[in-house]
């Protein structure tokens, strides 16, 4: 037996029928799927490398597309969050600053790994 009362209460806080919510979910799911499918296709066929003249140019173009898609995803997520109801318990200064601290730590992880791998290592991978 599964007790679904906690999930039912959660869905009371989230409007899953909102067009912003649906756009955010689709963009969140699409980005890694696109990245992985195109990267695997390029690995097998080298088609992008031939179109752009070199693997490096193809990697930079694919990376630029991925970064633009990440901007679209972030925008969709932000708009979806704006349209959702707020939990009163989280609408306070400590929750805001805790969120900023978590964002800072996440950004530190992303930037440090990007600096360690470089652009091509991040978007092309080094095997």
mmCIF file of C-alpha atoms in Angstrom:
data_model
loop_
_atom_site.group_PDB
_atom_site.id
_atom_site.type_symbol
_atom_site.label_atom_id
_atom_site.label_comp_id
_atom_site.label_asym_id
_atom_site.label_seq_id
_atom_site.Cartn_x
_atom_site.Cartn_y
_atom_site.Cartn_z
ATOM 1 C CA UNK A 1 0.000 0.000 0.000
ATOM 2 C CA UNK A 2 1.245 3.442 -0.930
ATOM 3 C CA UNK A 3 0.185 6.532 0.983
ATOM 4 C CA UNK A 4 -0.275 9.284 -1.591
ATOM 5 C CA UNK A 5 -1.516 11.992 0.775
ATOM 6 C CA UNK A 6 1.885 13.726 0.782
ATOM 7 C CA UNK A 7 1.920 13.836 -3.036
ATOM 8 C CA UNK A 8 -1.677 15.060 -3.087
ATOM 9 C CA UNK A 9 -0.716 17.924 -0.761
ATOM 10 C CA UNK A 10 2.297 18.724 -2.958
ATOM 11 C CA UNK A 11 0.150 18.925 -6.085
ATOM 12 C CA UNK A 12 -2.010 21.421 -4.229
ATOM 13 C CA UNK A 13 0.973 23.802 -4.322
ATOM 14 C CA UNK A 14 1.935 23.217 -7.948
ATOM 15 C CA UNK A 15 -0.200 24.051 -10.960
ATOM 16 C CA UNK A 16 0.903 21.341 -13.380
ATOM 17 C CA UNK A 17 -1.563 22.550 -16.032
ATOM 18 C CA UNK A 18 0.107 25.964 -16.380
ATOM 19 C CA UNK A 19 1.608 26.510 -19.822
ATOM 20 C CA UNK A 20 4.749 27.919 -18.167
ATOM 21 C CA UNK A 21 5.130 24.781 -16.068
ATOM 22 C CA UNK A 22 4.725 22.538 -19.120
ATOM 23 C CA UNK A 23 7.243 24.612 -21.126
ATOM 24 C CA UNK A 24 9.738 24.371 -18.243
ATOM 25 C CA UNK A 25 9.338 20.595 -17.934
ATOM 26 C CA UNK A 26 9.737 20.132 -21.684
ATOM 27 C CA UNK A 27 12.834 22.339 -21.877
ATOM 28 C CA UNK A 28 14.385 20.632 -18.845
ATOM 29 C CA UNK A 29 13.847 17.223 -20.467
ATOM 30 C CA UNK A 30 14.851 18.332 -23.979
ATOM 31 C CA UNK A 31 18.267 19.833 -23.226
ATOM 32 C CA UNK A 32 20.164 16.744 -22.005
ATOM 33 C CA UNK A 33 18.362 14.582 -24.553
ATOM 34 C CA UNK A 34 19.426 16.911 -27.388
ATOM 35 C CA UNK A 35 22.979 17.191 -26.085
ATOM 36 C CA UNK A 36 23.448 13.435 -25.782
ATOM 37 C CA UNK A 37 21.759 12.488 -29.059
ATOM 38 C CA UNK A 38 23.701 15.058 -31.099
ATOM 39 C CA UNK A 39 26.989 14.224 -29.352
ATOM 40 C CA UNK A 40 26.548 10.488 -29.967
ATOM 41 C CA UNK A 41 25.530 11.147 -33.578
ATOM 42 C CA UNK A 42 28.628 13.307 -34.082
ATOM 43 C CA UNK A 43 30.834 10.670 -32.439
ATOM 44 C CA UNK A 44 29.548 7.981 -34.815
ATOM 45 C CA UNK A 45 29.310 9.964 -38.044
ATOM 46 C CA UNK A 46 31.591 13.028 -37.662
ATOM 47 C CA UNK A 47 28.952 14.868 -39.730
ATOM 48 C CA UNK A 48 29.225 18.139 -37.796
ATOM 49 C CA UNK A 49 32.999 18.060 -38.104
ATOM 50 C CA UNK A 50 32.686 17.751 -41.876
ATOM 51 C CA UNK A 51 30.060 20.511 -42.108
ATOM 52 C CA UNK A 52 32.085 22.957 -39.985
ATOM 53 C CA UNK A 53 35.452 21.924 -41.407
ATOM 54 C CA UNK A 54 37.011 20.686 -38.176
ATOM 55 C CA UNK A 55 36.069 18.915 -34.943
ATOM 56 C CA UNK A 56 37.048 22.006 -32.937
ATOM 57 C CA UNK A 57 34.722 24.325 -34.899
ATOM 58 C CA UNK A 58 31.904 21.779 -34.640
ATOM 59 C CA UNK A 59 32.443 21.543 -30.892
ATOM 60 C CA UNK A 60 32.338 25.319 -30.467
ATOM 61 C CA UNK A 61 29.144 25.588 -32.528
ATOM 62 C CA UNK A 62 27.476 22.745 -30.649
ATOM 63 C CA UNK A 63 28.573 24.314 -27.365
ATOM 64 C CA UNK A 64 27.065 27.644 -28.412
ATOM 65 C CA UNK A 65 23.761 25.943 -29.272
ATOM 66 C CA UNK A 66 23.786 24.136 -25.920
ATOM 67 C CA UNK A 67 24.453 27.394 -24.068
ATOM 68 C CA UNK A 68 21.572 29.099 -25.908
ATOM 69 C CA UNK A 69 19.266 26.189 -25.074
ATOM 70 C CA UNK A 70 20.336 26.514 -21.436
ATOM 71 C CA UNK A 71 19.313 30.184 -21.509
ATOM 72 C CA UNK A 72 15.898 29.208 -22.907
ATOM 73 C CA UNK A 73 15.547 26.522 -20.227
ATOM 74 C CA UNK A 74 16.479 28.966 -17.478
ATOM 75 C CA UNK A 75 13.975 31.512 -18.781
ATOM 76 C CA UNK A 76 11.194 28.898 -18.965
ATOM 77 C CA UNK A 77 11.989 27.712 -15.443
ATOM 78 C CA UNK A 78 12.016 31.278 -14.066
ATOM 79 C CA UNK A 79 8.688 32.114 -15.703
ATOM 80 C CA UNK A 80 7.161 28.871 -14.424
ATOM 81 C CA UNK A 81 8.327 29.627 -10.889
ATOM 82 C CA UNK A 82 6.836 33.130 -11.055
ATOM 83 C CA UNK A 83 3.421 31.732 -11.967
ATOM 84 C CA UNK A 84 3.338 29.114 -9.197
ATOM 85 C CA UNK A 85 1.958 29.745 -5.707
ATOM 86 C CA UNK A 86 4.486 30.402 -2.945
ATOM 87 C CA UNK A 87 4.895 28.463 0.263
ATOM 88 C CA UNK A 88 4.408 30.983 3.047
ATOM 89 C CA UNK A 89 7.068 29.278 5.184
ATOM 90 C CA UNK A 90 9.706 29.869 2.531
ATOM 91 C CA UNK A 91 8.841 33.533 1.926
ATOM 92 C CA UNK A 92 11.371 34.912 4.408
ATOM 93 C CA UNK A 93 14.917 36.291 4.499
ATOM 94 C CA UNK A 94 16.681 33.140 5.756
ATOM 95 C CA UNK A 95 15.210 31.005 2.940
ATOM 96 C CA UNK A 96 16.260 33.622 0.375
ATOM 97 C CA UNK A 97 19.840 33.779 1.659
ATOM 98 C CA UNK A 98 20.037 29.995 1.983
ATOM 99 C CA UNK A 99 18.962 29.765 -1.670
ATOM 100 C CA UNK A 100 21.648 32.263 -2.653
ATOM 101 C CA UNK A 101 24.267 30.244 -0.765
ATOM 102 C CA UNK A 102 23.198 27.033 -2.527
ATOM 103 C CA UNK A 103 23.335 28.836 -5.889
ATOM 104 C CA UNK A 104 26.825 30.118 -5.086
ATOM 105 C CA UNK A 105 28.097 26.621 -4.233
ATOM 106 C CA UNK A 106 26.526 25.167 -7.394
ATOM 107 C CA UNK A 107 28.026 27.938 -9.511
ATOM 108 C CA UNK A 108 31.423 27.291 -7.941
ATOM 109 C CA UNK A 109 31.175 23.599 -8.894
ATOM 110 C CA UNK A 110 30.130 24.403 -12.472
ATOM 111 C CA UNK A 111 32.780 27.087 -13.020
ATOM 112 C CA UNK A 112 35.581 25.023 -11.459
ATOM 113 C CA UNK A 113 34.764 21.966 -13.571
ATOM 114 C CA UNK A 114 34.487 24.155 -16.688
ATOM 115 C CA UNK A 115 37.898 25.687 -15.959
ATOM 116 C CA UNK A 116 39.407 22.242 -15.338
ATOM 117 C CA UNK A 117 37.959 20.703 -18.523
ATOM 118 C CA UNK A 118 38.021 23.719 -20.828
ATOM 119 C CA UNK A 119 35.379 24.455 -23.444
ATOM 120 C CA UNK A 120 36.045 21.438 -25.651
ATOM 121 C CA UNK A 121 36.384 19.121 -22.675
ATOM 122 C CA UNK A 122 33.033 20.280 -21.338
ATOM 123 C CA UNK A 123 31.085 20.129 -24.583
ATOM 124 C CA UNK A 124 32.988 17.501 -26.546
ATOM 125 C CA UNK A 125 34.457 15.367 -23.802
ATOM 126 C CA UNK A 126 37.943 13.957 -23.674
ATOM 127 C CA UNK A 127 38.201 10.212 -23.732
#
